[in-house]
């Protein structure tokens, strides 16, 4: 009951409000140039960031599990910082290294690079944290068997390790994509939110709300909501498959 | 392991790439914020903390987070018990829906709450307002938004523990004549306490740092509905060294709380394993 008051009814309200103006108003809201630009930027950067995360996340998980060196414990904490840090602080944090007074001499504030960086920062833990436990449980014997049968390291990785990591990487990627398209807080200070250039979907919703155009806001929100639902269903299916075959 | 030279080179390269990546993405930027906060010494930081707006914002954030965590603990345990111990139609759907607040944008969460509870056109807002309870642009909305986004954190920690402990002990307690409440207090609660504590710490950290959802539902008026994260945004966008130091100081404190929560949680994990 409380769950439905707090979660279900409000989310239904978004869908109802989105449908309130009829199909044509919904379509108009979504196909306005500014909204299209925002959606395109959000999805494009989210895909890019997810691709980077698939590679870097797997690499980080690999190093954390298989490598031994001093300070590894510290890295474990570092991985979770983006998850724990308030998003507005995350924005400020990135701004201090990549913003106007950067010690690196770059100024990426208010550019698309900033959007990319913000997404990269907030989605860092997802693939690492989904791949890590699987990698930990992976049995050394199988790899050794492959190696003793003459497989090279690369072949072993491609044919033995990668297939067993695939479900974990996929669910991590889904989470990370989902998180990226819904990101808001870290972009407020960082990206400048310039229409047609660095404005992402969440910022678009926010400015529609502030302009009291609730139907327009709900239309964009419904897209994000549907994507979130799809991701949840996909994750549910993956975990069921793993449970069946694993 | 580590037999060939080529293997050793790959391992070192991988290690360096990973450390470098984390250095540029997380470690260096976070360190810089700390450095900028204390760039002019301790005095400006203390002055920043003495401003009534800052004190108010942190008090509001703390009380909202506290109530959100209380709500999440009670309903989180309730929903977890429901999901694990009972079968009913729609359980799988509820199980999937529980994750929704984590994957949906905070801005969408805020918008959803505004649509239902705003005083003019909301579904429930006008009647609540007639009853003398303003929700949107007032503390109740902040608590609701915060509870919304952090609800899954408790459930996700408690559900696996409940599944693991099974029902044998609970049934034994019941058969020996314990009431439902006694069984819960004596058997279930002690069994899930570590998972629950872990969920509560995560949920508290998330609650203190919520920004997007709170921004939409609170209006962010200083001294009335401005939380700590909203204060960071407002001060950063204003000119002048005092505002900027205030923004950095508030951000530093929020970051500090987050990191401390993180360390508590990391050290609880092995503790949890040892107690079993």
Short mmCIF file of C-alpha atoms in Angstrom, two decimals, chain A residues 2-3 5-11 13-14 16-17 52 56 59-60 62-63 67-69 75 77-81 84-89 92-98 101 103-104 120-121 124 153 178 182 184-185 188-189 202 205-206 209-210 212 214 217-218 221 224-225 228-229 232 236 240, chain B residues 3-4 7 11 14-15 17-19 21-22 24-30 32-33 36 71 75 79 92 94 96-101 103-108 111-113 115-117 120 123-124 144 147-148 151 153 209 211-212 215-216 229 232-233 236-237 247-248 251 254-255 258-259 262-263:
data_model
loop_
_atom_site.label_atom_id
_atom_site.label_comp_id
_atom_site.label_asym_id
_atom_site.label_seq_id
_atom_site.Cartn_x
_atom_site.Cartn_y
_atom_site.Cartn_z
CA UNK A 2 2.70 2.43 0.98
CA UNK A 3 4.75 1.25 -1.96
CA UNK A 5 1.25 5.46 -2.77
CA UNK A 6 4.89 6.38 -2.96
CA UNK A 7 6.03 4.65 -6.12
CA UNK A 8 3.33 3.23 -8.33
CA UNK A 9 0.69 5.96 -8.28
CA UNK A 10 3.12 8.80 -9.00
CA UNK A 11 4.76 6.87 -11.84
CA UNK A 13 0.56 9.78 -13.06
CA UNK A 14 3.51 10.50 -15.31
CA UNK A 16 -1.39 9.61 -17.62
CA UNK A 17 -0.12 13.17 -17.82
CA UNK A 52 33.98 2.33 -22.53
CA UNK A 56 37.43 -0.57 -18.60
CA UNK A 59 39.73 -4.60 -16.96
CA UNK A 60 39.30 -3.05 -13.51
CA UNK A 62 40.24 -8.28 -13.62
CA UNK A 63 42.97 -6.29 -11.91
CA UNK A 67 46.36 -8.91 -9.44
CA UNK A 68 47.97 -8.44 -6.04
CA UNK A 69 49.61 -5.18 -5.08
CA UNK A 75 41.09 1.04 -5.18
CA UNK A 77 36.90 2.04 -2.04
CA UNK A 78 37.68 4.35 -4.97
CA UNK A 79 35.45 2.28 -7.26
CA UNK A 80 32.42 2.89 -5.05
CA UNK A 81 33.00 6.61 -4.55
CA UNK A 84 28.24 7.12 -2.83
CA UNK A 85 28.98 10.70 -3.79
CA UNK A 86 25.95 13.01 -4.15
CA UNK A 87 25.55 13.74 -7.85
CA UNK A 88 25.85 17.50 -7.41
CA UNK A 89 29.16 16.94 -5.65
CA UNK A 92 31.73 19.83 -8.71
CA UNK A 93 34.45 17.20 -8.42
CA UNK A 94 34.80 16.78 -12.18
CA UNK A 95 34.60 20.52 -12.67
CA UNK A 96 37.66 21.01 -10.50
CA UNK A 97 39.85 18.87 -12.76
CA UNK A 98 38.27 19.46 -16.15
CA UNK A 101 40.64 26.45 -13.48
CA UNK A 103 45.45 22.09 -13.41
CA UNK A 104 45.56 20.09 -16.65
CA UNK A 120 31.59 7.94 -17.19
CA UNK A 121 32.04 9.00 -13.57
CA UNK A 124 31.99 3.52 -13.10
CA UNK A 153 46.31 -16.81 -23.23
CA UNK A 178 20.16 3.07 -17.59
CA UNK A 182 18.76 9.19 -16.32
CA UNK A 184 20.88 14.74 -13.86
CA UNK A 185 22.67 16.10 -10.79
CA UNK A 188 23.80 20.80 -13.66
CA UNK A 189 27.06 22.57 -12.91
CA UNK A 202 16.71 14.90 -17.63
CA UNK A 205 12.41 17.54 -18.22
CA UNK A 206 13.56 19.87 -15.46
CA UNK A 209 8.71 21.54 -15.23
CA UNK A 210 10.12 24.93 -14.36
CA UNK A 212 5.11 24.74 -16.06
CA UNK A 214 3.98 19.44 -17.32
CA UNK A 217 7.90 17.07 -19.21
CA UNK A 218 5.81 13.94 -18.73
CA UNK A 221 9.81 11.34 -18.68
CA UNK A 224 12.99 7.41 -19.66
CA UNK A 225 10.49 5.42 -17.61
CA UNK A 228 14.10 1.88 -17.22
CA UNK A 229 11.32 -0.74 -17.32
CA UNK A 232 14.63 -4.14 -15.47
CA UNK A 236 15.24 -10.15 -14.72
CA UNK A 240 16.72 -16.18 -14.56
CA UNK B 3 55.79 -17.42 -15.64
CA UNK B 4 56.58 -15.60 -18.86
CA UNK B 7 52.64 -12.16 -19.18
CA UNK B 11 49.88 -7.54 -16.08
CA UNK B 14 46.85 -3.52 -17.20
CA UNK B 15 47.58 -2.46 -13.65
CA UNK B 17 46.03 1.54 -17.15
CA UNK B 18 43.50 0.80 -14.43
CA UNK B 19 45.23 2.92 -11.81
CA UNK B 21 42.09 5.64 -15.35
CA UNK B 22 40.87 5.77 -11.75
CA UNK B 24 42.06 10.80 -13.66
CA UNK B 25 38.40 9.91 -13.27
CA UNK B 26 38.02 9.72 -9.49
CA UNK B 27 41.06 10.16 -7.26
CA UNK B 28 42.50 13.40 -8.60
CA UNK B 29 39.17 15.26 -9.01
CA UNK B 30 38.02 14.26 -5.52
CA UNK B 32 41.10 18.66 -5.79
CA UNK B 33 37.76 19.44 -4.19
CA UNK B 36 40.01 23.81 -2.97
CA UNK B 71 10.31 4.87 6.58
CA UNK B 75 8.59 -0.63 4.82
CA UNK B 79 8.19 -5.51 1.62
CA UNK B 92 7.33 -11.35 -9.59
CA UNK B 94 6.48 -6.41 -7.45
CA UNK B 96 10.91 -6.24 -10.47
CA UNK B 97 9.15 -2.97 -9.63
CA UNK B 98 11.11 -2.64 -6.41
CA UNK B 99 14.19 -1.84 -8.48
CA UNK B 100 12.44 0.86 -10.44
CA UNK B 101 13.38 3.78 -8.17
CA UNK B 103 16.93 2.89 -12.44
CA UNK B 104 14.53 5.71 -13.13
CA UNK B 105 15.85 9.27 -13.33
CA UNK B 106 15.52 11.30 -10.12
CA UNK B 107 13.99 14.06 -12.22
CA UNK B 108 11.24 11.67 -13.31
CA UNK B 111 7.96 15.03 -11.63
CA UNK B 112 5.86 12.00 -10.67
CA UNK B 113 5.48 13.22 -7.09
CA UNK B 115 1.90 15.37 -10.56
CA UNK B 116 0.20 13.47 -7.76
CA UNK B 117 0.71 15.70 -4.75
CA UNK B 120 -3.49 22.77 -7.61
CA UNK B 123 -4.47 13.73 -7.89
CA UNK B 124 -4.20 13.76 -4.12
CA UNK B 144 8.94 11.31 0.09
CA UNK B 147 12.46 7.73 0.57
CA UNK B 148 11.47 6.93 -3.02
CA UNK B 151 13.84 2.39 -0.85
CA UNK B 153 18.71 -0.21 -1.07
CA UNK B 209 22.96 13.24 -1.24
CA UNK B 211 19.50 16.14 -5.54
CA UNK B 212 17.39 15.86 -8.70
CA UNK B 215 15.07 19.90 -6.51
CA UNK B 216 11.77 19.45 -8.36
CA UNK B 229 22.81 19.57 -2.14
CA UNK B 232 25.80 23.60 -3.17
CA UNK B 233 24.22 24.25 -6.54
CA UNK B 236 28.31 27.63 -6.81
CA UNK B 237 26.34 29.54 -9.40
CA UNK B 247 29.68 25.64 -2.02
CA UNK B 248 32.97 23.79 -1.73
CA UNK B 251 30.23 19.70 -1.01
CA UNK B 254 28.67 15.76 1.82
CA UNK B 255 31.58 13.95 0.17
CA UNK B 258 29.62 9.62 1.66
CA UNK B 259 33.15 8.30 1.97
CA UNK B 262 31.36 3.77 2.23
CA UNK B 263 34.17 2.77 4.56
#
